[in-house]
Amino acid sequence: MKDKQGQADEAEIRGEGAGSAPPPDAGREAPPAGEPAPAAPPAPPAPPAPPALRAGGWMVPAYAGALLALFLGERVVPTIEWLRYALSGLGFLTLVLVTALRFAAAVRESGERRAVERALAILSALGVVAVAAYFTTTDVGQAMVGVSRAAPELRGRIDAATTVAWVALLVMATVPLFFGEAALAPMRRAERIEGRRVRAATLSGLTLGFAAVYSALFVFAAGKLDLKADFSYYRTARPGESTKRVAESLTAPLKITAFYPQQNEVGAEVEGYLREVKAASPQITVEVQDRLLVPALAKEAKVTQDGVIVLSRDGSRETLTVGSDIKSAGAKLKSLDADFQKVLLKVIRPQRTAYLTVGHGELNESASSPEGRTTKNLRKLLESQNYVVKDLGLAQGLGSEIPKDASVVIVLGPQKAFLPEEVAALKRHADEGGHLLLALDPDAKVDLDPLAGAVGLTWKPEVLANDRVYVRRRYNDSDQAMLVTTRYSSHASVSTLSRHAQQAPTIFPGASSLDKRENGGLKIDFVVRSLGETFADANGNFKFDEGGEKRSVYNLAAAVSKELAPGGDDKEKKELRAFVVADADVFSDAAFRNEPNIVLALDALRWLGGEESFAGEITTSEDVRIEHTKEKDQVWFWATILVAPAMVLGLGLFITRRGRRGSGRRA
């Protein structure tokens, strides 16, 4: 008994007692002789690394600190070489170390955690690549890769491309890296992580990085374009096509000096305008001076206040006052192009004289008219082109001889017939190389054909009408005589309109028509024609009568020329030039509300003065006047008092009834 008890105790000590587990192979039959032993079962997966061995949140601050050290070394202390290399070297080595630890952590982990750590390690490596690309843009880096030995143009392109590449890589690496780390931080010590959340945060950061890079590249590319849009209230008019052409015609140096204090808002706007004018001609020099800092120059230019532009050329000097306060100079900035061109023309050529005939009820004799049949704006236009406007009647030689200083003689819609002696004087003036602007109006009910005949044309007094395309004015049938046309020839007298034909319709408020007659070698170009639906209203009922009237294209304006003596060898060129319009109202103040009518008059005057090369638009930023008529006021009154409330009430009733019907069907 004693021996058995001792054996049991020894078996218990060896772990072979009843409560002990059987050995792994217990109960398994031995394989038959000659057969291979079965394979051992797979080993269980290794337990996850303890939290102490996993990549920690310290890597992101270390990564950010390394980037900060690089920034300090390359941008803050680049002139202190030992400190620069110490900070930059430390930053780069820290980036490499952190990236290596990330890859090591990715190899050590398993499952979702491994995929997340691998993605973050790849982003960290992209940041290292971006920094390495940056070093190729430094002097040492360019010498190492051989870029410093390339041609300057090629070196500049490589440097620009490399700069864009490393900045884009760094942004697209660090932003998603920080986003992913922010999502992973709360789960680092957890047994399992939610990889989907980290991937979503990383993708969000990558999207934001791409958006930032795209926006930066877009802004950079847009900055290279020479375009400017000014939507401010006090916006400055840009140099127009006409002003640039005037500048291009300069053959002698022109100096432009703007007197403005430093850091002046109006001065900055004026300087931008003048720089654009300077770009049109190498003959122009532009300076912006503070008159208090250059008192001698201000005294020589006779400038005693700020906000003055001085143009000087060959001893000739003209000034333009704009002002230096943005509130008071706002209106001047909007019309700066027109005002500047007026002064520019005074400097580059002598003043000319334009004679307007009087004594026949012309439009220029009317001081006021309820329908705008005045020519105040035409006078301003002539003055802006450096013309002196004078009257021409019998007392000034209209019945005998036109004054020799007449650059152009203008006849605007006479209501009385010209005397034969007056017509003969105009014809002699034209035959001697004079220039005429004739506006023949059918409302006069007098025979104006002799005036047209002086330059080889015939005038047909029938009023033209168009019942399909016209301008509303009185809201009755007479409005059909308000013709609209976009048909222009390629002649120099309408060059601006012909280039922008579809966007520049001119208005002829009651026009007649022109045609050719037998002429003595005159060159006649019909530069403006009516639309094809136009008809000559013979009976004056403003309606198209089948059989008696026909639709056709009619000549509304003509340019007549004849070379009398060629120029050259210090001889002045002599050439007959006449611009004839079959409607005087086209130059009236009412018609000048339509900008293409102003362009028509401006181009015609420039052609008559031999300055067709100046043709083009004059830009302006002036506010358009809002004018109310009695009919418009009535429409707005009834629309706001009755129509709008009725529409709201009707819509409410419709929605309410529809809702009740739907409720009934559901019930």
XYZ file of C-alpha atoms in Angstrom:
667
model
C 0.000 0.000 0.000
C 2.720 2.270 0.885
C 4.504 1.544 -2.356
C 1.359 2.249 -4.427
C 0.753 5.523 -2.645
C 4.295 6.629 -3.295
C 3.953 5.810 -6.977
C 0.744 7.863 -7.186
C 2.395 10.816 -5.548
C 5.284 10.586 -7.984
C 2.874 10.450 -10.950
C 1.019 13.535 -9.673
C 4.270 15.379 -9.331
C 5.151 14.519 -12.944
C 1.682 15.801 -14.089
C 0.395 12.380 -15.058
C -2.410 12.219 -12.602
C -6.110 12.008 -13.377
C -6.528 15.759 -13.628
C -3.678 16.257 -16.011
C -4.192 16.766 -19.758
C -3.231 13.904 -22.031
C -0.209 14.375 -24.224
C -0.799 15.763 -27.708
C -0.440 12.418 -29.373
C -2.478 10.491 -26.820
C -5.255 8.431 -28.348
C -3.828 8.835 -31.866
C -3.186 5.535 -33.553
C 0.197 4.955 -34.994
C 0.204 4.943 -38.785
C 0.523 1.587 -40.414
C 3.950 0.503 -41.330
C 5.122 1.917 -44.632
C 2.764 4.959 -44.659
C 4.010 8.599 -44.113
C 3.180 10.353 -40.909
C 0.397 13.042 -41.155
C 1.449 16.709 -41.328
C 1.577 18.680 -38.152
C -1.234 21.275 -37.670
C -0.351 24.934 -38.618
C 1.118 27.067 -35.890
C -1.215 29.726 -34.461
C -0.613 33.393 -35.648
C 1.879 35.397 -33.706
C 0.305 37.607 -31.111
C 0.146 41.327 -32.035
C 3.000 43.487 -30.954
C 2.528 45.016 -27.574
C 1.480 48.699 -27.612
C 4.928 49.735 -26.490
C 6.463 48.425 -29.728
C 3.951 49.992 -32.155
C 4.480 53.209 -34.118
C 3.412 56.003 -31.883
C 1.862 59.426 -32.317
C 5.261 61.034 -31.790
C 6.089 60.472 -35.476
C 3.807 63.234 -36.745
C 5.278 65.940 -34.492
C 8.741 64.704 -35.433
C 7.838 64.852 -39.134
C 6.385 68.356 -38.796
C 9.396 69.475 -36.752
C 11.734 68.184 -39.455
C 9.871 70.202 -42.095
C 10.047 73.268 -39.842
C 13.803 72.817 -39.448
C 14.166 72.610 -43.221
C 12.140 75.798 -43.628
C 14.230 77.655 -41.064
C 17.462 76.519 -42.638
C 16.528 77.305 -46.234
C 14.405 80.407 -45.811
C 15.146 82.089 -42.466
C 18.921 81.704 -42.010
C 20.235 80.916 -45.511
C 23.101 83.404 -45.138
C 24.535 81.671 -42.024
C 25.985 78.622 -43.696
C 26.817 76.476 -40.635
C 23.378 77.053 -39.120
C 21.662 76.495 -42.455
C 23.400 73.164 -43.068
C 22.830 72.085 -39.464
C 19.083 72.759 -39.547
C 18.568 71.449 -43.084
C 20.663 68.339 -42.438
C 18.924 67.618 -39.158
C 15.517 68.072 -40.762
C 16.282 65.814 -43.712
C 17.802 63.059 -41.510
C 14.767 63.218 -39.234
C 12.449 62.793 -42.212
C 14.402 59.760 -43.421
C 14.485 58.216 -39.907
C 10.760 58.695 -39.331
C 9.993 57.224 -42.760
C 12.218 54.185 -42.081
C 10.523 53.574 -38.727
C 7.141 53.732 -40.432
C 8.125 51.043 -42.928
C 9.513 48.935 -40.072
C 6.234 49.298 -38.185
C 4.311 48.309 -41.312
C 6.385 45.081 -41.622
C 5.926 44.235 -37.929
C 2.142 44.729 -37.903
C -0.536 42.543 -39.493
C -4.055 42.838 -40.875
C -5.747 46.223 -41.067
C -3.013 47.849 -39.024
C -0.352 46.776 -41.518
C -2.288 48.233 -44.499
C -2.774 51.538 -42.681
C 0.866 51.824 -41.609
C 2.063 50.938 -45.112
C -0.088 53.691 -46.672
C 1.193 56.263 -44.172
C 4.780 55.128 -44.767
C 4.354 55.627 -48.541
C 3.044 59.156 -47.977
C 5.995 59.862 -45.675
C 8.374 58.608 -48.379
C 6.739 60.950 -50.923
C 7.545 63.823 -48.589
C 11.194 62.757 -48.541
C 11.181 62.640 -52.368
C 9.696 66.162 -52.459
C 12.464 67.480 -50.197
C 15.082 65.743 -52.348
C 13.551 67.413 -55.423
C 13.773 70.753 -53.623
C 17.516 70.310 -53.098
C 17.961 70.016 -56.877
C 16.796 73.649 -57.137
C 19.561 74.942 -54.842
C 22.957 75.978 -56.151
C 24.660 72.874 -54.747
C 21.964 70.586 -56.084
C 22.036 72.109 -59.562
C 25.802 71.701 -59.664
C 25.489 68.049 -58.642
C 22.904 67.126 -61.306
C 24.502 69.311 -63.998
C 21.669 71.822 -64.383
C 23.976 74.756 -63.650
C 25.864 74.042 -66.872
C 22.738 74.255 -69.058
C 21.728 77.295 -71.102
C 20.029 80.068 -69.088
C 16.659 79.573 -70.807
C 16.724 75.794 -70.301
C 17.940 76.218 -66.725
C 15.045 78.545 -66.007
C 12.513 76.068 -67.386
C 13.978 73.164 -65.419
C 14.028 75.235 -62.246
C 10.388 76.279 -62.702
C 9.249 72.716 -63.432
C 11.182 71.297 -60.465
C 9.802 73.949 -58.135
C 6.235 73.151 -59.142
C 6.918 69.401 -58.797
C 8.393 69.472 -55.281
C 5.752 71.848 -53.931
C 2.951 69.701 -55.380
C 4.508 66.479 -54.050
C 5.019 67.917 -50.575
C 1.433 69.163 -50.331
C -0.062 65.903 -51.635
C 2.125 63.902 -49.194
C 1.839 65.850 -45.940
C -1.848 66.806 -46.001
C -3.224 63.221 -46.322
C -0.502 62.002 -43.909
C -1.669 64.405 -41.216
C -5.330 63.590 -41.889
C -4.663 59.848 -41.614
C -2.668 60.244 -38.399
C -5.454 62.347 -36.893
C -7.954 59.537 -37.588
C -5.582 56.799 -36.331
C -4.495 58.518 -33.104
C -7.528 57.498 -30.930
C -7.160 53.853 -32.027
C -3.400 53.304 -31.657
C -3.543 51.327 -28.402
C -6.732 49.481 -29.311
C -6.616 45.743 -30.042
C -8.185 46.343 -33.443
C -8.468 49.481 -35.560
C -11.106 50.685 -38.006
C -9.059 50.892 -41.209
C -11.944 52.268 -43.238
C -12.049 55.419 -41.145
C -8.321 56.019 -41.611
C -8.548 55.411 -45.372
C -11.463 57.839 -45.666
C -9.530 60.527 -43.793
C -6.437 59.924 -45.935
C -8.445 60.165 -49.152
C -10.059 63.391 -47.912
C -6.638 64.869 -47.258
C -5.419 63.736 -50.676
C -8.436 65.363 -52.340
C -7.813 68.582 -50.439
C -4.138 68.493 -51.454
C -5.024 68.018 -55.116
C -7.520 70.897 -54.914
C -4.920 73.179 -53.319
C -2.312 72.317 -55.953
C -4.794 72.816 -58.795
C -5.948 76.174 -57.426
C -2.360 77.359 -56.977
C -1.386 76.323 -60.507
C -4.529 77.953 -61.912
C -3.793 81.233 -60.131
C -0.165 81.091 -61.288
C -1.184 80.516 -64.914
C -3.833 83.247 -64.730
C -1.240 85.652 -63.342
C 0.841 85.200 -66.482
C -2.011 86.505 -68.654
C -2.014 90.237 -69.352
C -5.671 90.660 -68.499
C -7.317 92.822 -65.899
C -10.940 93.121 -64.846
C -11.950 95.993 -62.601
C -15.406 95.730 -61.027
C -14.984 98.562 -58.532
C -17.255 101.583 -58.625
C -14.342 103.961 -59.276
C -12.924 101.803 -62.038
C -10.494 103.312 -64.529
C -11.131 103.295 -68.261
C -8.456 101.332 -70.110
C -6.711 102.752 -73.179
C -8.994 102.222 -76.147
C -8.039 100.996 -79.570
C -8.142 104.534 -80.925
C -5.810 105.924 -78.239
C -3.294 103.151 -78.833
C -3.292 103.878 -82.575
C -2.721 107.570 -81.924
C 0.239 106.595 -79.742
C 1.570 104.259 -82.437
C 1.611 107.138 -84.944
C 4.159 109.122 -82.917
C 7.372 109.886 -84.759
C 8.982 112.098 -82.084
C 9.535 111.430 -78.355
C 6.645 112.205 -76.010
C 7.174 112.557 -72.266
C 4.293 111.964 -69.873
C 4.714 112.986 -66.236
C 2.055 112.297 -63.611
C 2.361 114.243 -60.351
C 0.989 112.136 -57.496
C 2.070 111.513 -53.898
C 3.567 108.149 -53.097
C 1.079 105.380 -52.233
C -1.828 107.335 -53.708
C -4.827 105.284 -54.819
C -5.705 107.484 -57.792
C -2.041 107.700 -58.759
C -1.812 103.901 -58.930
C -4.816 103.781 -61.280
C -3.432 106.537 -63.503
C -0.011 104.924 -63.600
C -1.543 101.633 -64.757
C -3.350 103.434 -67.572
C -0.229 105.309 -68.671
C 1.868 102.129 -68.654
C -0.556 100.553 -71.108
C -0.328 103.640 -73.344
C 3.472 103.494 -73.167
C 3.417 99.854 -74.326
C 1.874 101.006 -77.627
C 4.847 103.148 -78.705
C 8.590 103.204 -77.972
C 8.489 106.995 -78.381
C 6.643 107.433 -75.075
C 8.280 107.721 -71.660
C 6.206 107.736 -68.471
C 7.200 109.086 -65.046
C 5.240 109.332 -61.798
C 6.666 112.028 -59.521
C 5.825 113.519 -56.155
C 5.797 117.273 -56.794
C 7.073 117.998 -53.285
C 10.141 115.827 -53.875
C 10.921 117.380 -57.276
C 9.980 121.056 -56.860
C 12.109 122.190 -59.809
C 10.349 119.800 -62.187
C 6.921 120.786 -60.854
C 7.758 124.469 -61.245
C 8.930 123.940 -64.822
C 5.687 122.134 -65.655
C 3.678 124.820 -63.809
C 2.073 122.236 -61.549
C 0.864 123.522 -58.187
C -1.359 120.652 -57.061
C -1.389 116.862 -57.018
C -3.298 114.795 -59.553
C -2.015 116.455 -62.754
C -0.762 114.710 -65.902
C 1.644 116.697 -68.108
C 2.340 115.787 -71.749
C 5.306 117.501 -73.399
C 6.690 117.141 -76.924
C 8.978 119.437 -78.936
C 8.347 122.411 -76.660
C 4.566 121.866 -76.676
C 2.983 121.130 -73.319
C -0.560 120.164 -72.312
C -1.960 119.263 -68.895
C -4.810 117.046 -67.756
C -6.131 117.396 -64.207
C -7.573 114.198 -62.741
C -7.283 114.792 -59.000
C -5.752 112.813 -56.156
C -8.796 112.041 -53.999
C -10.589 108.871 -55.043
C -14.069 110.238 -54.360
C -13.669 113.451 -56.317
C -11.584 111.816 -59.066
C -13.958 108.885 -59.612
C -15.790 110.498 -62.536
C -12.485 111.531 -64.139
C -11.156 107.989 -63.935
C -14.198 106.656 -65.782
C -13.664 109.041 -68.720
C -9.866 109.054 -68.545
C -9.366 107.544 -72.003
C -11.441 110.193 -73.801
C -9.899 113.058 -71.818
C -6.367 111.770 -72.309
C -6.825 111.328 -76.067
C -8.112 114.891 -76.343
C -4.947 116.219 -74.676
C -2.741 113.832 -76.655
C -4.097 115.094 -79.971
C -3.424 118.685 -78.910
C 0.213 117.821 -78.332
C 0.958 115.782 -81.447
C -0.759 117.957 -84.083
C -1.923 121.558 -84.474
C -5.492 122.566 -83.794
C -7.955 122.402 -86.668
C -11.113 124.318 -87.534
C -14.534 122.836 -88.218
C -17.171 125.148 -89.740
C -20.869 124.420 -89.186
C -23.202 126.135 -91.646
C -25.939 128.359 -90.218
C -28.873 130.338 -91.560
C -30.895 127.415 -92.954
C -32.471 125.971 -89.821
C -29.708 123.417 -89.269
C -29.710 121.130 -86.242
C -26.746 122.990 -84.770
C -28.877 126.144 -84.576
C -31.405 124.476 -82.285
C -30.572 125.025 -78.617
C -33.247 122.668 -77.274
C -35.661 120.087 -78.617
C -38.079 117.707 -76.858
C -36.919 114.864 -79.105
C -33.213 115.494 -78.766
C -32.752 117.067 -82.235
C -29.734 119.042 -81.052
C -26.006 118.635 -81.650
C -24.364 119.473 -78.325
C -22.653 116.085 -78.172
C -21.368 116.431 -81.737
C -19.716 119.713 -80.764
C -18.090 117.991 -77.789
C -16.893 115.226 -80.081
C -15.292 117.747 -82.434
C -13.589 119.498 -79.530
C -12.271 116.185 -78.218
C -10.542 115.677 -81.573
C -8.813 119.066 -81.227
C -11.160 121.000 -83.528
C -12.225 124.595 -83.022
C -15.924 124.850 -83.919
C -17.056 127.986 -85.762
C -20.230 129.080 -87.538
C -20.293 129.546 -91.320
C -23.002 131.730 -92.857
C -23.234 134.354 -95.518
C -21.369 136.776 -93.266
C -18.451 134.368 -92.986
C -18.121 133.714 -96.727
C -20.569 130.872 -97.366
C -21.970 132.697 -100.386
C -18.596 133.574 -101.904
C -15.566 131.683 -100.630
C -15.104 129.171 -97.822
C -12.429 130.298 -95.319
C -8.979 128.915 -96.076
C -8.509 127.591 -92.548
C -11.518 125.268 -92.842
C -10.413 121.695 -92.168
C -13.966 120.434 -92.614
C -17.303 122.088 -93.453
C -20.359 120.450 -91.883
C -23.961 120.823 -93.074
C -26.447 119.323 -90.599
C -30.018 118.902 -91.819
C -30.916 122.296 -93.281
C -34.631 123.079 -93.219
C -34.289 125.686 -95.963
C -32.771 125.348 -99.413
C -29.244 126.652 -99.967
C -28.777 129.543 -102.334
C -27.115 128.646 -105.663
C -24.147 130.820 -104.665
C -23.763 128.880 -101.425
C -23.877 125.548 -103.252
C -21.301 126.836 -105.746
C -19.005 127.955 -102.923
C -19.194 124.498 -101.328
C -18.498 122.850 -104.697
C -15.457 125.056 -105.323
C -14.176 124.257 -101.853
C -14.518 120.534 -102.547
C -12.912 120.762 -106.000
C -9.922 122.511 -104.450
C -9.347 119.631 -102.049
C -11.707 120.635 -99.262
C -13.534 118.253 -96.965
C -17.308 118.192 -96.467
C -19.697 116.431 -94.103
C -23.243 116.644 -95.489
C -26.251 115.360 -93.507
C -29.359 115.686 -95.690
C -32.638 115.250 -93.845
C -35.929 114.343 -95.591
C -38.034 116.112 -92.928
C -37.076 119.487 -94.418
C -39.458 119.082 -97.392
C -37.066 121.164 -99.475
C -34.862 120.199 -102.385
C -31.412 119.273 -101.062
C -30.350 117.466 -104.201
C -28.052 120.347 -105.317
C -25.951 119.786 -102.190
C -25.625 116.093 -103.006
C -24.899 116.948 -106.635
C -21.877 119.022 -105.582
C -20.084 115.758 -104.783
C -21.510 113.551 -107.554
C -24.553 112.107 -105.755
C -28.314 112.226 -106.147
C -30.614 112.583 -103.147
C -34.015 110.883 -103.020
C -36.281 112.583 -100.469
C -38.693 109.652 -99.873
C -38.619 108.545 -96.244
C -37.499 104.956 -95.782
C -39.369 102.589 -93.481
C -39.068 99.046 -92.223
C -42.027 97.289 -90.614
C -39.941 94.359 -89.363
C -36.784 95.790 -87.804
C -37.085 99.232 -86.206
C -36.801 101.127 -82.904
C -39.789 101.899 -80.725
C -40.114 105.584 -79.815
C -43.717 106.843 -80.085
C -45.345 103.376 -80.120
C -47.220 104.014 -83.346
C -46.667 103.381 -87.058
C -44.237 106.298 -87.372
C -41.693 104.264 -85.422
C -41.172 102.139 -88.528
C -39.114 105.006 -89.933
C -36.581 104.488 -87.097
C -34.257 102.318 -89.151
C -31.634 99.997 -87.709
C -28.770 98.653 -89.792
C -25.601 96.616 -89.400
C -24.581 96.663 -93.055
C -21.255 98.466 -93.457
C -18.598 98.351 -96.126
C -14.884 97.923 -95.512
C -14.167 101.607 -96.250
C -11.870 103.461 -93.827
C -14.674 105.859 -92.842
C -16.582 103.002 -91.151
C -13.703 100.651 -90.322
C -14.561 100.328 -86.631
C -18.215 99.573 -87.337
C -17.394 97.035 -90.029
C -15.126 95.104 -87.633
C -17.909 94.866 -85.042
C -20.919 94.905 -87.347
C -23.188 92.521 -85.451
C -22.497 94.232 -82.120
C -22.728 97.795 -83.492
C -26.154 98.586 -84.980
C -26.602 102.234 -85.947
C -29.945 104.042 -85.792
C -31.220 106.292 -88.599
C -34.296 108.153 -87.235
C -36.002 109.074 -90.506
C -33.648 108.546 -93.414
C -33.801 109.146 -97.140
C -31.496 107.488 -99.701
C -28.563 108.287 -101.971
C -27.437 107.179 -105.404
C -24.733 107.937 -107.979
C -24.948 110.410 -110.803
C -22.578 111.137 -113.623
C -19.394 112.363 -112.008
C -16.032 113.547 -113.151
C -13.715 110.846 -111.884
C -15.054 110.786 -108.326
C -14.610 107.626 -106.294
C -17.894 106.875 -104.549
C -18.286 104.165 -101.893
C -21.660 103.560 -100.285
C -20.441 102.729 -96.807
C -23.759 102.214 -94.960
C -26.789 100.427 -96.421
C -30.195 99.583 -95.053
C -31.491 96.101 -94.329
C -33.181 94.199 -97.128
C -36.735 94.594 -95.712
C -36.608 98.397 -96.083
C -38.987 100.180 -98.452
C -39.405 103.764 -99.651
C -42.653 105.035 -98.124
C -43.846 107.192 -101.034
C -47.301 107.980 -99.627
C -46.119 108.548 -96.043
C -48.447 106.046 -94.326
C -45.543 104.063 -92.830
C -46.996 100.851 -94.223
C -45.794 98.623 -97.003
C -48.166 98.868 -99.975
C -48.025 95.911 -102.316
C -47.547 96.884 -105.951
C -46.652 100.523 -105.379
C -43.667 99.977 -103.077
C -40.915 97.394 -103.019
C -38.484 96.132 -100.441
C -34.846 96.644 -101.279
C -31.434 97.718 -99.950
C -30.976 101.503 -99.939
C -27.810 103.591 -99.621
C -27.784 105.541 -96.365
C -24.249 106.986 -96.376
C -21.514 107.518 -98.968
C -17.805 108.354 -98.902
C -16.682 110.410 -101.911
C -13.022 111.054 -102.722
C -10.827 112.267 -105.560
C -7.074 112.771 -105.516
C -6.161 116.173 -106.911
C -2.425 116.379 -106.202
C -0.223 113.598 -104.848
C 1.909 114.361 -101.822
C 5.613 113.819 -101.352
C 8.798 115.867 -101.635
C 7.509 118.301 -99.008
C 4.350 118.877 -101.028
C 0.982 118.739 -99.336
C -1.362 116.109 -100.656
C -4.641 117.484 -102.042
C -7.683 115.255 -102.054
C -11.411 115.915 -102.228
C -13.182 114.087 -99.436
C -16.872 114.179 -98.607
C -18.964 112.079 -96.262
C -22.683 112.284 -97.086
C -25.460 110.877 -94.879
C -29.094 110.699 -95.937
C -30.290 111.536 -92.420
C -29.203 114.414 -90.184
C -30.743 112.909 -87.052
C -28.081 110.186 -87.073
C -25.760 112.825 -85.519
C -28.331 114.257 -83.091
C -28.081 114.035 -79.320
C -30.951 111.547 -79.234
C -29.161 109.180 -81.642
C -25.860 109.606 -79.772
C -27.386 107.676 -76.883
C -26.621 104.708 -79.119
C -22.821 104.343 -78.983
C -22.390 103.026 -82.573
C -23.775 106.359 -83.825
C -20.934 108.121 -81.998
C -18.445 105.732 -83.588
C -19.929 106.477 -87.018
C -19.422 110.221 -86.541
C -15.957 109.773 -85.052
C -14.662 107.522 -87.833
C -16.137 109.800 -90.482
C -14.413 112.856 -88.978
C -11.101 111.029 -88.769
C -11.343 109.936 -92.382
C -12.177 113.476 -93.464
C -9.171 114.758 -91.536
C -6.846 112.152 -93.059
C -6.498 110.339 -89.744
C -8.236 107.089 -90.612
C -5.340 105.233 -88.967
C -6.658 106.520 -85.610
C -9.989 104.755 -86.101
C -11.092 102.652 -83.165
C -13.068 102.685 -79.968
C -12.616 105.081 -77.068
C -13.302 103.225 -73.834
C -15.352 104.732 -71.068
C -16.644 103.420 -67.748
C -19.237 106.099 -67.214
C -22.529 104.986 -65.745
C -25.416 104.815 -68.184
C -28.155 107.237 -67.312
C -31.446 105.562 -66.403
C -34.281 107.449 -68.051
C -37.951 106.908 -67.304
C -40.790 107.631 -69.677
C -44.420 108.043 -68.775
C -45.293 104.733 -70.403
C -42.529 102.882 -68.519
C -43.603 104.399 -65.214
C -47.185 103.252 -65.836
C -46.028 99.725 -66.647
C -43.931 99.518 -63.463
C -46.778 100.986 -61.367
C -49.389 98.461 -62.485
C -46.885 95.595 -62.441
C -45.962 96.205 -58.788
C -49.388 97.261 -57.504
C -51.651 94.829 -59.321
C -49.923 92.201 -61.444
C -47.339 90.917 -58.947
C -49.798 90.586 -55.993
C -52.318 88.903 -58.279
C -49.720 86.364 -59.402
C -48.744 85.581 -55.799
C -52.404 85.240 -54.774
C -53.188 83.005 -57.745
C -50.202 80.766 -57.016
C -51.269 80.436 -53.378
C -54.846 79.499 -54.332
C -53.577 76.920 -56.825
C -51.288 75.250 -54.259
C -54.016 75.306 -51.566
C -56.671 73.742 -53.818
C -54.245 71.124 -55.041
C -53.359 70.200 -51.440
C -57.043 69.848 -50.492
C -57.747 67.598 -53.464
C -54.793 65.392 -52.535
C -56.046 65.117 -48.940
C -59.522 64.123 -50.142
C -58.152 61.374 -52.371
C -56.028 59.974 -49.525
C -59.082 60.036 -47.190
